[in-house]
PDB file of C-alpha atoms in Angstrom:
ATOM      1  CA  MET A   1       0.000   0.000   0.000  1.00 91.00           C
ATOM      2  CA  LEU A   2       1.267   3.438  -0.942  1.00 94.00           C
ATOM      3  CA  VAL A   3       1.742   5.923   1.886  1.00 96.00           C
ATOM      4  CA  ARG A   4       1.713   9.642   1.125  1.00 97.00           C
ATOM      5  CA  LYS A   5       3.432  12.321   3.187  1.00 97.00           C
ATOM      6  CA  THR A   6       3.538  16.066   2.591  1.00 98.00           C
ATOM      7  CA  TYR A   7       6.351  18.506   3.311  1.00 98.00           C
ATOM      8  CA  LYS A   8       6.852  22.255   3.213  1.00 98.00           C
ATOM      9  CA  VAL A   9      10.171  23.767   2.106  1.00 98.00           C
ATOM     10  CA  ALA A  10      10.533  27.517   1.457  1.00 98.00           C
ATOM     11  CA  GLU A  11       6.738  27.770   1.818  1.00 97.00           C
ATOM     12  CA  HIS A  12       6.248  25.283  -1.041  1.00 98.00           C
ATOM     13  CA  LEU A  13       4.221  22.132  -0.373  1.00 98.00           C
ATOM     14  CA  PHE A  14       5.097  18.812  -2.033  1.00 98.00           C
ATOM     15  CA  SER A  15       4.104  15.190  -1.497  1.00 98.00           C
ATOM     16  CA  ILE A  16       5.981  11.903  -1.701  1.00 98.00           C
ATOM     17  CA  CYS A  17       4.263   8.520  -2.192  1.00 97.00           C
ATOM     18  CA  ILE A  18       6.163   5.329  -1.258  1.00 97.00           C
ATOM     19  CA  GLU A  19       5.140   1.786  -0.367  1.00 96.00           C
ATOM     20  CA  GLU A  20       4.421   1.493   3.350  1.00 96.00           C
ATOM     21  CA  ASP A  21       7.102  -1.124   4.014  1.00 95.00           C
ATOM     22  CA  SER A  22       9.885   0.593   2.023  1.00 97.00           C
ATOM     23  CA  PHE A  23      13.205   1.179   3.778  1.00 97.00           C
ATOM     24  CA  LEU A  24      13.136   4.680   2.271  1.00 97.00           C
ATOM     25  CA  TRP A  25      10.689   5.931   4.921  1.00 97.00           C
ATOM     26  CA  ALA A  26      13.123   5.248   7.765  1.00 96.00           C
ATOM     27  CA  LYS A  27      15.915   6.992   5.865  1.00 95.00           C
ATOM     28  CA  ALA A  28      13.680   9.924   4.971  1.00 97.00           C
ATOM     29  CA  GLU A  29      12.541  10.589   8.524  1.00 97.00           C
ATOM     30  CA  GLU A  30      15.775  12.304   9.574  1.00 96.00           C
ATOM     31  CA  CYS A  31      16.048  14.780   6.707  1.00 96.00           C
ATOM     32  CA  TYR A  32      12.443  15.217   5.554  1.00 98.00           C
ATOM     33  CA  GLY A  33      10.770  14.754   8.945  1.00 97.00           C
ATOM     34  CA  PRO A  34      11.450  18.314  10.200  1.00 98.00           C
ATOM     35  CA  PHE A  35       9.554  19.656   7.179  1.00 98.00           C
ATOM     36  CA  GLU A  36       6.498  17.369   7.385  1.00 98.00           C
ATOM     37  CA  VAL A  37       3.051  18.980   7.531  1.00 97.00           C
ATOM     38  CA  SER A  38      -0.537  17.799   7.354  1.00 92.00           C
ATOM     39  CA  GLU A  39      -1.449  16.137   4.069  1.00 84.00           C
ATOM     40  CA  ALA A  40      -2.378  18.486   1.235  1.00 87.00           C
ATOM     41  CA  GLY A  41      -4.235  17.925  -2.008  1.00 91.00           C
ATOM     42  CA  ASP A  42      -2.527  17.649  -5.377  1.00 90.00           C
ATOM     43  CA  ASP A  43      -3.566  21.177  -6.358  1.00 93.00           C
ATOM     44  CA  ASP A  44      -1.874  22.621  -3.265  1.00 95.00           C
ATOM     45  CA  CYS A  45       1.449  20.908  -3.984  1.00 97.00           C
ATOM     46  CA  VAL A  46       4.101  22.122  -6.396  1.00 97.00           C
ATOM     47  CA  PHE A  47       4.780  18.466  -7.189  1.00 98.00           C
ATOM     48  CA  VAL A  48       3.798  14.928  -6.234  1.00 98.00           C
ATOM     49  CA  LEU A  49       6.482  12.250  -6.611  1.00 98.00           C
ATOM     50  CA  THR A  50       5.736   8.517  -6.525  1.00 97.00           C
ATOM     51  CA  VAL A  51       8.330   5.779  -6.105  1.00 97.00           C
ATOM     52  CA  SER A  52       7.416   2.896  -8.423  1.00 94.00           C
ATOM     53  CA  ASP A  53       8.900  -0.360  -9.658  1.00 88.00           C
ATOM     54  CA  ARG A  54       9.185   1.142 -13.115  1.00 80.00           C
ATOM     55  CA  THR A  55       8.470   4.331 -14.998  1.00 77.00           C
ATOM     56  CA  GLU A  56       7.348   4.532 -18.606  1.00 74.00           C
ATOM     57  CA  ALA A  57       9.118   6.879 -21.009  1.00 73.00           C
ATOM     58  CA  GLY A  58       8.060   6.183 -24.598  1.00 78.00           C
ATOM     59  CA  SER A  59       9.991   7.932 -27.355  1.00 88.00           C
ATOM     60  CA  LEU A  60      12.836  10.081 -26.002  1.00 92.00           C
ATOM     61  CA  ALA A  61      14.872  12.937 -27.449  1.00 93.00           C
ATOM     62  CA  PRO A  62      18.180  13.664 -25.653  1.00 93.00           C
ATOM     63  CA  VAL A  63      18.564  17.270 -24.462  1.00 92.00           C
ATOM     64  CA  TYR A  64      21.358  17.203 -21.873  1.00 90.00           C
ATOM     65  CA  SER A  65      24.094  15.030 -20.383  1.00 91.00           C
ATOM     66  CA  ASN A  66      26.856  15.809 -17.892  1.00 87.00           C
ATOM     67  CA  VAL A  67      28.496  12.381 -18.078  1.00 86.00           C
ATOM     68  CA  GLY A  68      32.244  12.912 -17.955  1.00 76.00           C
ATOM     69  CA  LYS A  69      31.843  16.706 -17.728  1.00 73.00           C
ATOM     70  CA  HIS A  70      31.836  17.414 -14.001  1.00 67.00           C
ATOM     71  CA  GLU A  71      34.023  17.171 -10.917  1.00 65.00           C
ATOM     72  CA  PRO A  72      34.570  13.700  -9.410  1.00 64.00           C
ATOM     73  CA  GLY A  73      31.983  12.674  -6.836  1.00 68.00           C
ATOM     74  CA  PHE A  74      28.984  14.294  -8.529  1.00 78.00           C
ATOM     75  CA  ILE A  75      26.094  12.340  -9.983  1.00 87.00           C
ATOM     76  CA  ASP A  76      25.981  11.559 -13.709  1.00 90.00           C
ATOM     77  CA  LEU A  77      22.811  12.759 -15.383  1.00 92.00           C
ATOM     78  CA  ASN A  78      21.139  12.162 -18.731  1.00 93.00           C
ATOM     79  CA  VAL A  79      18.017  14.176 -19.610  1.00 94.00           C
ATOM     80  CA  TYR A  80      15.536  13.531 -22.401  1.00 95.00           C
ATOM     81  CA  ARG A  81      12.377  15.247 -23.606  1.00 93.00           C
ATOM     82  CA  THR A  82       9.329  12.992 -23.895  1.00 93.00           C
ATOM     83  CA  GLU A  83       6.692  12.942 -26.622  1.00 90.00           C
ATOM     84  CA  ASP A  84       4.133  14.684 -24.403  1.00 87.00           C
ATOM     85  CA  GLY A  85       6.429  17.606 -23.533  1.00 89.00           C
ATOM     86  CA  GLY A  86       7.663  16.242 -20.238  1.00 92.00           C
ATOM     87  CA  HIS A  87      11.152  15.126 -19.257  1.00 94.00           C
ATOM     88  CA  PHE A  88      12.863  11.838 -18.450  1.00 95.00           C
ATOM     89  CA  PHE A  89      15.971  11.621 -16.259  1.00 95.00           C
ATOM     90  CA  GLU A  90      18.587   8.911 -15.798  1.00 95.00           C
ATOM     91  CA  PHE A  91      20.701   9.091 -12.635  1.00 95.00           C
ATOM     92  CA  ILE A  92      24.045   7.318 -12.210  1.00 93.00           C
ATOM     93  CA  GLN A  93      25.585   7.548  -8.758  1.00 90.00           C
ATOM     94  CA  PRO A  94      29.352   8.093  -8.303  1.00 85.00           C
ATOM     95  CA  MET A  95      31.307   4.818  -8.356  1.00 80.00           C
ATOM     96  CA  SER A  96      28.399   3.117 -10.135  1.00 84.00           C
ATOM     97  CA  GLN A  97      28.615   1.791 -13.661  1.00 81.00           C
ATOM     98  CA  VAL A  98      24.870   1.507 -14.248  1.00 91.00           C
ATOM     99  CA  VAL A  99      21.765   3.687 -14.091  1.00 92.00           C
ATOM    100  CA  ASN A 100      20.503   3.759 -10.486  1.00 93.00           C
ATOM    101  CA  GLY A 101      17.277   5.625 -11.124  1.00 95.00           C
ATOM    102  CA  LYS A 102      14.872   6.768 -13.823  1.00 96.00           C
ATOM    103  CA  MET A 103      12.428   9.627 -13.298  1.00 97.00           C
ATOM    104  CA  SER A 104       9.660  10.889 -15.541  1.00 96.00           C
ATOM    105  CA  ILE A 105       8.009  14.254 -14.895  1.00 96.00           C
ATOM    106  CA  ASP A 106       5.242  15.944 -16.825  1.00 94.00           C
ATOM    107  CA  GLY A 107       5.558  19.169 -18.800  1.00 92.00           C
ATOM    108  CA  LYS A 108       4.244  21.252 -15.887  1.00 93.00           C
ATOM    109  CA  PHE A 109       6.823  19.675 -13.522  1.00 95.00           C
ATOM    110  CA  HIS A 110       4.022  18.622 -11.207  1.00 97.00           C
ATOM    111  CA  THR A 111       3.599  14.843 -11.443  1.00 96.00           C
ATOM    112  CA  ALA A 112       6.742  12.725 -11.178  1.00 97.00           C
ATOM    113  CA  CYS A 113       7.473   9.016 -10.961  1.00 97.00           C
ATOM    114  CA  VAL A 114      10.844   7.503 -10.095  1.00 97.00           C
ATOM    115  CA  ALA A 115      12.079   3.899 -10.319  1.00 97.00           C
ATOM    116  CA  LEU A 116      15.163   2.954  -8.285  1.00 96.00           C
ATOM    117  CA  SER A 117      17.743   0.200  -8.656  1.00 93.00           C
ATOM    118  CA  GLY A 118      21.069  -0.917  -7.236  1.00 91.00           C
ATOM    119  CA  SER A 119      22.140  -1.180  -3.609  1.00 93.00           C
ATOM    120  CA  MET A 120      20.058   0.309  -0.806  1.00 95.00           C
ATOM    121  CA  LEU A 121      22.585   3.142  -0.546  1.00 93.00           C
ATOM    122  CA  HIS A 122      22.389   3.892  -4.264  1.00 93.00           C
ATOM    123  CA  GLN A 123      18.584   3.788  -4.138  1.00 95.00           C
ATOM    124  CA  TRP A 124      18.452   6.185  -1.195  1.00 96.00           C
ATOM    125  CA  LEU A 125      20.921   8.636  -2.763  1.00 94.00           C
ATOM    126  CA  THR A 126      19.059   8.534  -6.070  1.00 95.00           C
ATOM    127  CA  PHE A 127      15.682   9.025  -4.395  1.00 97.00           C
ATOM    128  CA  ASN A 128      17.051  12.070  -2.582  1.00 96.00           C
ATOM    129  CA  VAL A 129      18.394  13.526  -5.850  1.00 95.00           C
ATOM    130  CA  ALA A 130      15.071  12.885  -7.586  1.00 97.00           C
ATOM    131  CA  VAL A 131      13.124  14.792  -4.916  1.00 98.00           C
ATOM    132  CA  ASP A 132      15.729  17.580  -5.046  1.00 96.00           C
ATOM    133  CA  PHE A 133      15.323  17.832  -8.838  1.00 95.00           C
ATOM    134  CA  ALA A 134      11.529  17.756  -8.696  1.00 97.00           C
ATOM    135  CA  PHE A 135      11.629  20.611  -6.187  1.00 97.00           C
ATOM    136  CA  LEU A 136      13.958  22.869  -8.172  1.00 94.00           C
ATOM    137  CA  LEU A 137      12.080  22.220 -11.429  1.00 95.00           C
ATOM    138  CA  SER A 138       8.627  22.836  -9.980  1.00 96.00           C
ATOM    139  CA  THR A 139       9.579  26.053  -8.164  1.00 96.00           C
ATOM    140  CA  ALA A 140      11.792  27.730 -10.794  1.00 94.00           C
ATOM    141  CA  SER A 141       8.996  30.064 -11.880  1.00 92.00           C
ATOM    142  CA  SER A 142       8.058  30.976  -8.306  1.00 95.00           C
ATOM    143  CA  GLY A 143      10.995  33.167  -7.323  1.00 96.00           C
ATOM    144  CA  THR A 144      12.838  30.208  -5.816  1.00 97.00           C
ATOM    145  CA  VAL A 145      16.341  28.829  -6.342  1.00 97.00           C
ATOM    146  CA  LEU A 146      18.153  25.907  -4.775  1.00 96.00           C
ATOM    147  CA  THR A 147      21.741  26.935  -4.108  1.00 96.00           C
ATOM    148  CA  HIS A 148      24.976  25.021  -3.665  1.00 94.00           C
ATOM    149  CA  ALA A 149      26.168  26.772  -0.529  1.00 96.00           C
ATOM    150  CA  SER A 150      26.686  26.617   3.213  1.00 96.00           C
ATOM    151  CA  ALA A 151      24.329  28.824   5.215  1.00 97.00           C
ATOM    152  CA  VAL A 152      24.557  30.239   8.738  1.00 98.00           C
ATOM    153  CA  LEU A 153      22.102  32.232  10.824  1.00 98.00           C
ATOM    154  CA  TYR A 154      23.553  35.203  12.727  1.00 97.00           C
ATOM    155  CA  GLU A 155      21.745  38.043  14.498  1.00 96.00           C
ATOM    156  CA  GLY A 156      18.485  37.349  12.702  1.00 96.00           C
ATOM    157  CA  ARG A 157      19.895  37.140   9.176  1.00 98.00           C
ATOM    158  CA  ALA A 158      21.100  34.339   6.953  1.00 98.00           C
ATOM    159  CA  TYR A 159      24.513  34.435   5.275  1.00 98.00           C
ATOM    160  CA  LEU A 160      25.361  32.057   2.446  1.00 98.00           C
ATOM    161  CA  PHE A 161      28.900  30.989   1.573  1.00 97.00           C
ATOM    162  CA  LEU A 162      29.502  29.946  -2.030  1.00 96.00           C
ATOM    163  CA  GLY A 163      32.488  28.380  -3.764  1.00 90.00           C
ATOM    164  CA  LYS A 164      33.685  25.454  -5.804  1.00 81.00           C
ATOM    165  CA  SER A 165      33.952  22.118  -4.034  1.00 75.00           C
ATOM    166  CA  GLY A 166      37.029  22.115  -1.837  1.00 74.00           C
ATOM    167  CA  THR A 167      37.420  25.894  -1.590  1.00 78.00           C
ATOM    168  CA  GLY A 168      36.254  26.030   2.023  1.00 85.00           C
ATOM    169  CA  LYS A 169      32.518  26.838   2.215  1.00 91.00           C
ATOM    170  CA  SER A 170      31.890  24.433   5.061  1.00 93.00           C
ATOM    171  CA  THR A 171      35.200  25.320   6.712  1.00 94.00           C
ATOM    172  CA  HIS A 172      34.279  28.997   6.734  1.00 96.00           C
ATOM    173  CA  SER A 173      30.864  28.177   8.220  1.00 96.00           C
ATOM    174  CA  ARG A 174      32.616  26.156  10.917  1.00 95.00           C
ATOM    175  CA  MET A 175      34.896  29.119  11.663  1.00 96.00           C
ATOM    176  CA  TRP A 176      31.811  31.282  12.221  1.00 97.00           C
ATOM    177  CA  LEU A 177      30.287  28.614  14.479  1.00 97.00           C
ATOM    178  CA  GLU A 178      33.451  28.168  16.526  1.00 96.00           C
ATOM    179  CA  THR A 179      34.527  31.815  16.711  1.00 96.00           C
ATOM    180  CA  LEU A 180      31.363  33.926  16.897  1.00 97.00           C
ATOM    181  CA  GLU A 181      28.744  33.748  19.603  1.00 96.00           C
ATOM    182  CA  GLY A 182      25.161  33.043  18.597  1.00 96.00           C
ATOM    183  CA  VAL A 183      25.813  31.526  15.148  1.00 97.00           C
ATOM    184  CA  GLU A 184      23.670  28.588  13.969  1.00 97.00           C
ATOM    185  CA  LEU A 185      24.181  26.350  10.956  1.00 97.00           C
ATOM    186  CA  MET A 186      21.081  26.442   8.722  1.00 97.00           C
ATOM    187  CA  ASN A 187      22.215  24.071   5.984  1.00 97.00           C
ATOM    188  CA  ASP A 188      25.569  22.913   4.656  1.00 95.00           C
ATOM    189  CA  ASP A 189      24.896  22.090   1.017  1.00 93.00           C
ATOM    190  CA  HIS A 190      21.545  23.137  -0.489  1.00 96.00           C
ATOM    191  CA  PRO A 191      19.841  26.048   1.248  1.00 97.00           C
ATOM    192  CA  VAL A 192      16.931  27.614  -0.633  1.00 98.00           C
ATOM    193  CA  ILE A 193      16.442  31.295  -1.464  1.00 98.00           C
ATOM    194  CA  ARG A 194      13.000  32.675  -2.270  1.00 98.00           C
ATOM    195  CA  VAL A 195      12.183  36.213  -3.378  1.00 98.00           C
ATOM    196  CA  GLY A 196       8.768  37.270  -2.118  1.00 96.00           C
ATOM    197  CA  ALA A 197       6.132  39.521  -3.640  1.00 94.00           C
ATOM    198  CA  ASP A 198       7.623  42.370  -1.603  1.00 96.00           C
ATOM    199  CA  GLY A 199      10.939  41.965  -3.446  1.00 96.00           C
ATOM    200  CA  LYS A 200      12.774  40.771  -0.331  1.00 97.00           C
ATOM    201  CA  ALA A 201      14.859  37.574  -0.270  1.00 98.00           C
ATOM    202  CA  THR A 202      14.535  34.917   2.415  1.00 98.00           C
ATOM    203  CA  ALA A 203      16.855  31.950   2.993  1.00 98.00           C
ATOM    204  CA  TYR A 204      15.502  28.587   4.108  1.00 98.00           C
ATOM    205  CA  GLY A 205      16.938  25.347   5.402  1.00 98.00           C
ATOM    206  CA  SER A 206      16.169  22.254   3.332  1.00 98.00           C
ATOM    207  CA  PRO A 207      16.162  18.428   3.525  1.00 97.00           C
ATOM    208  CA  TRP A 208      19.296  18.367   1.330  1.00 96.00           C
ATOM    209  CA  SER A 209      22.507  19.071   3.237  1.00 93.00           C
ATOM    210  CA  GLY A 210      25.225  16.927   1.665  1.00 87.00           C
ATOM    211  CA  LYS A 211      27.590  15.117   4.011  1.00 87.00           C
ATOM    212  CA  THR A 212      26.630  17.312   6.963  1.00 91.00           C
ATOM    213  CA  ARG A 213      23.435  16.095   8.612  1.00 92.00           C
ATOM    214  CA  CYS A 214      21.822  19.493   9.097  1.00 96.00           C
ATOM    215  CA  TYR A 215      18.125  19.359   8.233  1.00 97.00           C
ATOM    216  CA  ARG A 216      16.697  22.387   9.985  1.00 97.00           C
ATOM    217  CA  ASN A 217      13.344  23.948   9.245  1.00 98.00           C
ATOM    218  CA  LEU A 218      14.650  27.494   9.640  1.00 97.00           C
ATOM    219  CA  SER A 219      14.205  30.695   7.674  1.00 98.00           C
ATOM    220  CA  ALA A 220      15.590  34.217   7.901  1.00 98.00           C
ATOM    221  CA  PRO A 221      15.986  37.357   5.779  1.00 98.00           C
ATOM    222  CA  LEU A 222      18.993  36.970   3.500  1.00 98.00           C
ATOM    223  CA  GLY A 223      21.745  39.248   4.808  1.00 98.00           C
ATOM    224  CA  GLY A 224      24.534  38.506   2.358  1.00 98.00           C
ATOM    225  CA  ILE A 225      26.013  36.082  -0.153  1.00 98.00           C
ATOM    226  CA  ILE A 226      29.753  35.540   0.161  1.00 98.00           C
ATOM    227  CA  ARG A 227      31.953  33.655  -2.299  1.00 97.00           C
ATOM    228  CA  ILE A 228      34.918  32.041  -0.535  1.00 96.00           C
ATOM    229  CA  VAL A 229      38.246  32.412  -2.357  1.00 95.00           C
ATOM    230  CA  ARG A 230      41.447  30.821  -1.098  1.00 93.00           C
ATOM    231  CA  ALA A 231      44.156  33.421  -0.483  1.00 95.00           C
ATOM    232  CA  PRO A 232      47.180  34.079   1.779  1.00 96.00           C
ATOM    233  CA  HIS A 233      45.247  36.883   3.518  1.00 97.00           C
ATOM    234  CA  ASN A 234      41.783  37.751   4.849  1.00 97.00           C
ATOM    235  CA  ARG A 235      40.160  40.420   2.708  1.00 97.00           C
ATOM    236  CA  PRO A 236      36.446  40.964   1.909  1.00 97.00           C
ATOM    237  CA  ARG A 237      35.375  42.807  -1.252  1.00 97.00           C
ATOM    238  CA  ARG A 238      31.880  43.980  -2.157  1.00 97.00           C
ATOM    239  CA  LEU A 239      30.915  42.808  -5.638  1.00 98.00           C
ATOM    240  CA  SER A 240      29.309  44.901  -8.357  1.00 97.00           C
ATOM    241  CA  PRO A 241      25.886  43.775  -9.680  1.00 96.00           C
ATOM    242  CA  VAL A 242      27.516  42.121 -12.714  1.00 96.00           C
ATOM    243  CA  GLU A 243      30.083  40.352 -10.526  1.00 97.00           C
ATOM    244  CA  SER A 244      27.302  39.346  -8.124  1.00 97.00           C
ATOM    245  CA  TYR A 245      25.303  37.751 -10.927  1.00 96.00           C
ATOM    246  CA  ALA A 246      28.340  35.811 -12.170  1.00 95.00           C
ATOM    247  CA  SER A 247      29.121  34.622  -8.651  1.00 96.00           C
ATOM    248  CA  LEU A 248      25.568  33.524  -7.883  1.00 96.00           C
ATOM    249  CA  MET A 249      24.894  31.927 -11.271  1.00 94.00           C
ATOM    250  CA  THR A 250      27.510  29.203 -10.821  1.00 91.00           C
ATOM    251  CA  SER A 251      25.983  28.181  -7.482  1.00 93.00           C
ATOM    252  CA  CYS A 252      22.277  28.086  -8.387  1.00 93.00           C
ATOM    253  CA  SER A 253      20.835  24.806  -9.604  1.00 86.00           C
ATOM    254  CA  GLY A 254      18.582  24.866 -12.644  1.00 85.00           C
ATOM    255  CA  MET A 255      17.623  23.232 -15.913  1.00 83.00           C
ATOM    256  CA  THR A 256      19.338  25.823 -18.082  1.00 81.00           C
ATOM    257  CA  TRP A 257      18.700  23.926 -21.331  1.00 80.00           C
ATOM    258  CA  ASP A 258      14.959  24.630 -20.933  1.00 84.00           C
ATOM    259  CA  GLU A 259      14.029  28.227 -21.860  1.00 87.00           C
ATOM    260  CA  ALA A 260      11.218  28.693 -19.322  1.00 86.00           C
ATOM    261  CA  GLN A 261      13.317  27.196 -16.536  1.00 90.00           C
ATOM    262  CA  ALA A 262      16.324  29.335 -17.438  1.00 91.00           C
ATOM    263  CA  HIS A 263      14.236  32.516 -17.529  1.00 93.00           C
ATOM    264  CA  GLY A 264      12.716  31.690 -14.155  1.00 93.00           C
ATOM    265  CA  ARG A 265      16.116  31.207 -12.583  1.00 95.00           C
ATOM    266  CA  ASP A 266      17.418  34.387 -14.203  1.00 95.00           C
ATOM    267  CA  ARG A 267      14.530  36.490 -12.852  1.00 96.00           C
ATOM    268  CA  THR A 268      15.032  35.108  -9.374  1.00 97.00           C
ATOM    269  CA  MET A 269      18.777  35.757  -9.380  1.00 97.00           C
ATOM    270  CA  GLN A 270      18.201  39.322 -10.524  1.00 97.00           C
ATOM    271  CA  GLY A 271      15.698  39.753  -7.698  1.00 97.00           C
ATOM    272  CA  ILE A 272      18.191  38.395  -5.163  1.00 98.00           C
ATOM    273  CA  ILE A 273      20.973  40.693  -6.351  1.00 97.00           C
ATOM    274  CA  ALA A 274      18.661  43.711  -6.270  1.00 96.00           C
ATOM    275  CA  CYS A 275      18.086  43.311  -2.528  1.00 96.00           C
ATOM    276  CA  THR A 276      21.141  41.421  -1.235  1.00 97.00           C
ATOM    277  CA  PRO A 277      24.795  42.511  -0.980  1.00 97.00           C
ATOM    278  CA  CYS A 278      27.231  40.011  -2.483  1.00 98.00           C
ATOM    279  CA  TRP A 279      30.889  39.654  -1.565  1.00 98.00           C
ATOM    280  CA  ALA A 280      34.115  37.855  -2.407  1.00 97.00           C
ATOM    281  CA  MET A 281      35.966  36.799   0.726  1.00 97.00           C
ATOM    282  CA  GLU A 282      39.637  36.123   0.056  1.00 96.00           C
ATOM    283  CA  CYS A 283      40.717  34.196   3.105  1.00 95.00           C
ATOM    284  CA  LEU A 284      42.655  31.580   4.998  1.00 93.00           C
ATOM    285  CA  PRO A 285      40.916  28.732   6.880  1.00 93.00           C
ATOM    286  CA  GLU A 286      41.376  30.420  10.254  1.00 94.00           C
ATOM    287  CA  PRO A 287      39.204  32.084  12.945  1.00 95.00           C
ATOM    288  CA  ASP A 288      40.307  35.591  11.997  1.00 96.00           C
ATOM    289  CA  ALA A 289      38.750  35.075   8.571  1.00 96.00           C
ATOM    290  CA  ALA A 290      35.342  34.581  10.183  1.00 97.00           C
ATOM    291  CA  ILE A 291      35.730  37.701  12.303  1.00 97.00           C
ATOM    292  CA  THR A 292      36.888  39.815   9.361  1.00 97.00           C
ATOM    293  CA  CYS A 293      34.087  38.537   7.139  1.00 97.00           C
ATOM    294  CA  MET A 294      31.403  39.014   9.786  1.00 97.00           C
ATOM    295  CA  LYS A 295      32.431  42.618  10.463  1.00 97.00           C
ATOM    296  CA  ALA A 296      32.246  43.479   6.762  1.00 97.00           C
ATOM    297  CA  VAL A 297      28.957  41.799   5.879  1.00 97.00           C
ATOM    298  CA  THR A 298      27.057  42.895   8.998  1.00 96.00           C
ATOM    299  CA  ALA A 299      28.320  46.484   9.038  1.00 93.00           C
ATOM    300  CA  LEU A 300      25.690  47.416   6.453  1.00 85.00           C
ATOM    301  CA  TYR A 301      22.937  46.756   8.991  1.00 87.00           C
ATOM    302  CA  GLY A 302      24.373  48.754  11.904  1.00 68.00           C
ATOM    303  CA  GLU A 303      22.058  48.525  14.884  1.00 52.00           C
ATOM    304  CA  ASP A 304      19.111  47.418  12.758  1.00 48.00           C
ATOM    305  CA  LYS A 305      18.569  43.894  14.107  1.00 45.00           C
ATOM    306  CA  VAL A 306      15.886  41.693  12.619  1.00 41.00           C
TER     307      VAL A 306
END
């Protein structure tokens, strides 16, 4: 028997349907549990994803593949367009030689079905990626982006640290946590940013936090976006709007090969930049870097505490 549970992330509702006795429910409780709400109808959800033994695709036209084109450790992805205007995804986990999951989603990015294969670990990782993808696709036109960043909460505002893998995003967050009083970790891999009707940006925790198990249902006004750059010194620099866009673009997930999706992401990024200061923080992995960065990015707010 299928069991359905509903979750709310960045004020968006979505539902997941899985067989009652599936091991996935126990795994999902830790990361999705903090976001669970009362069940909602299909029309209230941005998407409904069902885990099935198989998913039908029909005739497929390839539109995107990152196989062999990304850093080691990231998932391989093949994307196809279906006859009815939807999309079909193939997921291949790192260190796997076969497809570990297939997901079909309709043209409105609302109804999705995923079939999983491989070890229990591969199935869990692929399920998590499928939900992540369904979320970013279904919310792209709603002022919402899923970022690749580490986020902290400090004095009522959220600060996001961006950077390529290995540049020190999580390390810089840890320096804030260890050095500054009152800092909380919101998310360490995929925090969400949403621009509201009032033009203000809010950061949210999410069920997707990479290797760090930080699944916190928190939200706060976005105080700053800081790109971490390795350097032999600690020096913050405020970015221009053009530099801010370039910095943010490389850290925002999105289906850029689809015109509507790309335009939605672009509008949201422009909205974020219009209301949020962006920085480049050239730094060492040391406590003084956190202090220097904090003083720069919070100085704009003076005594105005949220």
